[in-house]
XYZ file of C-alpha atoms in Angstrom:
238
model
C -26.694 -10.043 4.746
C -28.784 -10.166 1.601
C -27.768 -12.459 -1.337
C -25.431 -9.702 -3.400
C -22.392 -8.576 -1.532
C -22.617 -4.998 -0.661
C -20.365 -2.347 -1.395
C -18.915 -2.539 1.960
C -15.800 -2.105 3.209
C -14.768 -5.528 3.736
C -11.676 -8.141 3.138
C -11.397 -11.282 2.328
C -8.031 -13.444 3.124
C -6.856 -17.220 3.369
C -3.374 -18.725 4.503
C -2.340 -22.342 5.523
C 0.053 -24.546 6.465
C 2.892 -24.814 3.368
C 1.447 -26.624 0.905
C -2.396 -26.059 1.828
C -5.186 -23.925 1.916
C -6.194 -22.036 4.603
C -9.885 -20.370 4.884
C -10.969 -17.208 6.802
C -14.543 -17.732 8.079
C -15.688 -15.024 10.124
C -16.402 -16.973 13.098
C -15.603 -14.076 15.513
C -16.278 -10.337 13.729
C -14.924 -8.987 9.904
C -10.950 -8.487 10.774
C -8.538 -10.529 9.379
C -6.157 -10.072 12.773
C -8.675 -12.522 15.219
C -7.345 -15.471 15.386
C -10.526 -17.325 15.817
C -12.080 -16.136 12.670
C -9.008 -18.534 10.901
C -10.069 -22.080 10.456
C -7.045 -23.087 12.385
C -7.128 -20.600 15.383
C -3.691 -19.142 13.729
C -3.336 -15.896 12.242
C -1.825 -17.273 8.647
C 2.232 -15.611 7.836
C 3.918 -16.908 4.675
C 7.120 -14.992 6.718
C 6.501 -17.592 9.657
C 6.531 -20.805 7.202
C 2.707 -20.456 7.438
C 0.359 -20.653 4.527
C 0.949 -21.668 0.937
C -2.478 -20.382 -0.084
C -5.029 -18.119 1.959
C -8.592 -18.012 0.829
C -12.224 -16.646 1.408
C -14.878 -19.192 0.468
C -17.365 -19.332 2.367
C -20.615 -17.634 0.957
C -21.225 -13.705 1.719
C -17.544 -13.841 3.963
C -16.692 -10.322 4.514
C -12.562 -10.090 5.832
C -11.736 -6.590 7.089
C -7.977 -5.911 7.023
C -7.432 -2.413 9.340
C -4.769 -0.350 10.193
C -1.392 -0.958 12.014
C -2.334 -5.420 10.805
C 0.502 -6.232 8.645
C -1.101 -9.541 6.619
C 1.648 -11.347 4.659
C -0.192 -14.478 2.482
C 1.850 -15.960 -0.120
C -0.906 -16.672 -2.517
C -4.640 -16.330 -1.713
C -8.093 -15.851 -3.429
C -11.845 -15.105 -2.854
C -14.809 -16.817 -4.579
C -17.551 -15.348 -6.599
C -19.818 -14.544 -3.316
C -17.707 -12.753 -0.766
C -15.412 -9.842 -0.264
C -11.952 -8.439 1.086
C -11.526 -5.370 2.136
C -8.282 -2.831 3.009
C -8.848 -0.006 5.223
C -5.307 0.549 6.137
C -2.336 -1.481 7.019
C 0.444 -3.441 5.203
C -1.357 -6.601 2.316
C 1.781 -8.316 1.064
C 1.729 -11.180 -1.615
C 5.128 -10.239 -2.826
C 5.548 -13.587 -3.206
C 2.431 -14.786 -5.006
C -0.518 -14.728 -7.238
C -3.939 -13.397 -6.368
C -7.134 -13.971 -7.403
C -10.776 -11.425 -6.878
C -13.184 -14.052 -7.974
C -12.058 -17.710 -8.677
C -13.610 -21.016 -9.253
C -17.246 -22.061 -10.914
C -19.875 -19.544 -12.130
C -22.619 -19.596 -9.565
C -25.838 -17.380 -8.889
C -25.713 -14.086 -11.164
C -26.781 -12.106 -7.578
C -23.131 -13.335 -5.907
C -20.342 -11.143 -7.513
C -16.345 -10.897 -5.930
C -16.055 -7.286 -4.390
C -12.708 -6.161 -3.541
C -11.859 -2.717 -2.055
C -8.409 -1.273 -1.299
C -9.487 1.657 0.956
C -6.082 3.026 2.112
C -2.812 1.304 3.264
C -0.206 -0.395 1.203
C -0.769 -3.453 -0.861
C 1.630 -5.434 -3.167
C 1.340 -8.471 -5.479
C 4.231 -9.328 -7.230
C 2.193 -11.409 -9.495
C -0.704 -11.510 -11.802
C -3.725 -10.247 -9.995
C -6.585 -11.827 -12.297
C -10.193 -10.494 -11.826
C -11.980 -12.707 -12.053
C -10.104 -16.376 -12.823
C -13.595 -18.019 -13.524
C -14.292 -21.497 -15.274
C -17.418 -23.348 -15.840
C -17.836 -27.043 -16.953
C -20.655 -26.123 -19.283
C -18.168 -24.176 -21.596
C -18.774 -24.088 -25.105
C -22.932 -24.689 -24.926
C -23.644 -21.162 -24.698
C -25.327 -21.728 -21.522
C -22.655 -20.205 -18.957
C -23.300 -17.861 -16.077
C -20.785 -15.196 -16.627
C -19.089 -14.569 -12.464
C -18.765 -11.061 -12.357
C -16.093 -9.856 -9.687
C -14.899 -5.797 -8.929
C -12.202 -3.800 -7.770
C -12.318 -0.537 -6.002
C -8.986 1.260 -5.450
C -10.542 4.099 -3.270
C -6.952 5.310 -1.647
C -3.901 3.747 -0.542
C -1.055 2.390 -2.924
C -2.038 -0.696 -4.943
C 1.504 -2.272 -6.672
C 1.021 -5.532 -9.265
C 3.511 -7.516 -11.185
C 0.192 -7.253 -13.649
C -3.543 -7.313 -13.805
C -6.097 -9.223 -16.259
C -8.925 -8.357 -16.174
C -11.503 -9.948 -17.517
C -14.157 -9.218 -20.355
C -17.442 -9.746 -21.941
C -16.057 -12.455 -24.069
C -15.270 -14.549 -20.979
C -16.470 -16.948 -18.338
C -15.864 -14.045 -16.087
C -16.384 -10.320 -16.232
C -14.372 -7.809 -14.233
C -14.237 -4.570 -13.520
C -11.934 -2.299 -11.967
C -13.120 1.391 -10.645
C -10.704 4.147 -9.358
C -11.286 6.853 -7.372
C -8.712 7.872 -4.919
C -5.276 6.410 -4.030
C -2.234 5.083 -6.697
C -2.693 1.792 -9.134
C 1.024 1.030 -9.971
C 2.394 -2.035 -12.572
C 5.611 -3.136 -13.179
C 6.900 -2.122 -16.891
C 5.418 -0.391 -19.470
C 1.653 -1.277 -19.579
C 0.014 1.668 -20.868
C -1.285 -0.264 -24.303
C -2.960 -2.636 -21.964
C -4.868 -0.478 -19.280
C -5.801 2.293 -22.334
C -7.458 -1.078 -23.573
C -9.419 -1.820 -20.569
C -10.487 2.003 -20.463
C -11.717 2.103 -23.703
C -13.950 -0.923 -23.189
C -15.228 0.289 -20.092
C -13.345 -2.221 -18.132
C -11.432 0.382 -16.177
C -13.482 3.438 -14.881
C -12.856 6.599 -12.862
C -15.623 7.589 -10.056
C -17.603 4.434 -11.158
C -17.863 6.910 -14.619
C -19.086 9.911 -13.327
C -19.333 12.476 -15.628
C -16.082 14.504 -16.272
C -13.996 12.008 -14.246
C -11.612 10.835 -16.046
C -8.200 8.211 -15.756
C -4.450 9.561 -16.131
C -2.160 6.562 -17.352
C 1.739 7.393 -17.334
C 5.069 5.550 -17.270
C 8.248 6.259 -15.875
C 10.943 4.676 -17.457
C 13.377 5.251 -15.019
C 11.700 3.363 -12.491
C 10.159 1.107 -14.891
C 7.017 1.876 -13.153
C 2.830 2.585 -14.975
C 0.962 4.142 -12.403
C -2.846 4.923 -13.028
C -4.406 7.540 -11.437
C -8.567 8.735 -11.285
C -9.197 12.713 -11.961
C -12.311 13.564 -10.218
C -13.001 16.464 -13.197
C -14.856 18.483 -9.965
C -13.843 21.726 -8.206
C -13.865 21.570 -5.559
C -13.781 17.836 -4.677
C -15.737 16.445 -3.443
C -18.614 18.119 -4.992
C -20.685 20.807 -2.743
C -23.659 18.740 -1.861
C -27.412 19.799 -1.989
């Protein structure tokens, strides 16, 4: 697996006893339901008393969370050089906070890749992309950690989402092509910011694809939505 993490489907997740970390570590294959891939041979549960905080580490991890696996961290988080991804399934950190891309800048070729494929997943906190620091701050000399999200299909639901900018330690972006992005209250102002800094994209900015923000008051619900701008879609290919 070469040096930058590919645009793979792949997930990365990390639970552990209550009060600790726990690491994924693709011992066994990609999914986050073998037991043996967990650092204690135990699938982590935050519902079973397992797991304060869940996390993927290890350099160039890929975690793999498929259909009919119901994976229920309370908290968790990636680093800057491995990735999670959702094909299907139930991801609940109702409970918690989650982080794609956390820790110390490292090599500019290692980015945090997170894809939500289909499936349900809900964070009832602040999902921050990325939640980077460096200890040379303030010389000028910092490797920015870059770290992406892909909501391909499936229903993402956040308490809230940061993401990061130029300005930062970290960068983030967040790309949209299929599936629902929902936020609790009214956070139009904010997304229509990251969209018109090119921190929010439809079809990784494909030409006539654009991004429909609206907010339901009655439900108290933004939900952001990607417009492919073709038809039909996909595209006829050549």
């Amino acid at each position: 697996m070469c040096k930058k993490v590919m645009y793979f489907v792949v997930v990365l997740c990390f639970v552990g006893s209550a009060g600790a970390d726990v690491s994924f570590q693709n011992i066994e294959d990609m999914f986050y339901d073998t037991p043996g891939n967990w650092q204690n041979g135990v699938i982590p549960d935050w519902d079973g008393g397992l797991a304060e905080k869940v996390n993927v580490k290890n350099d160039e991890t890929v975690c793999v969370i498929r259909e009919g696996v119901e994976a229920r961290p309370r908290n968790m988080y990636q680093t800057a050089s491995n990735s999670i991804v959702m094909l299907g399934g139930l991801w609940d950190c109702s409970e918690g906070w989650d982080n794609v891309g956390r820790g110390r800048t490292k090599d500019p070729d290692y980015f945090a890749l997170r894809v939500i494929a289909d499936g349900d997943y809900s964070l009832s906190g602040n999902l921050v992309i990325p939640l980077a620091w460096d200890p040379r701050a303030g010389t000028g000399e910092i490797d920015a950690m870059t770290a992406r999200l892909n909501v391909y299909g499936g229903v993402t639901t956040l308490g809230n989402i940061e993401v990061k900018g130029a300005s930062d330690v970290g960068e983030g972006l967040v790309d949209i092509r299929g599936g629902v992005l929902n936020m609790v209250g009214d956070q139009t102002t904010e997304i229509q910011g990251y969209l018109d800094d090119g921190r929010l994209t439809a079809y990784n900015g494909y030409p006539g694809a654009s991004i429909d923000i609206s907010y339901d008051s009655g439900i108290d619900i933004t939900t952001v939505k990607a417009l492919s701008g073709l038809n039909p879609f996909p595209a006829n290919q050549q």
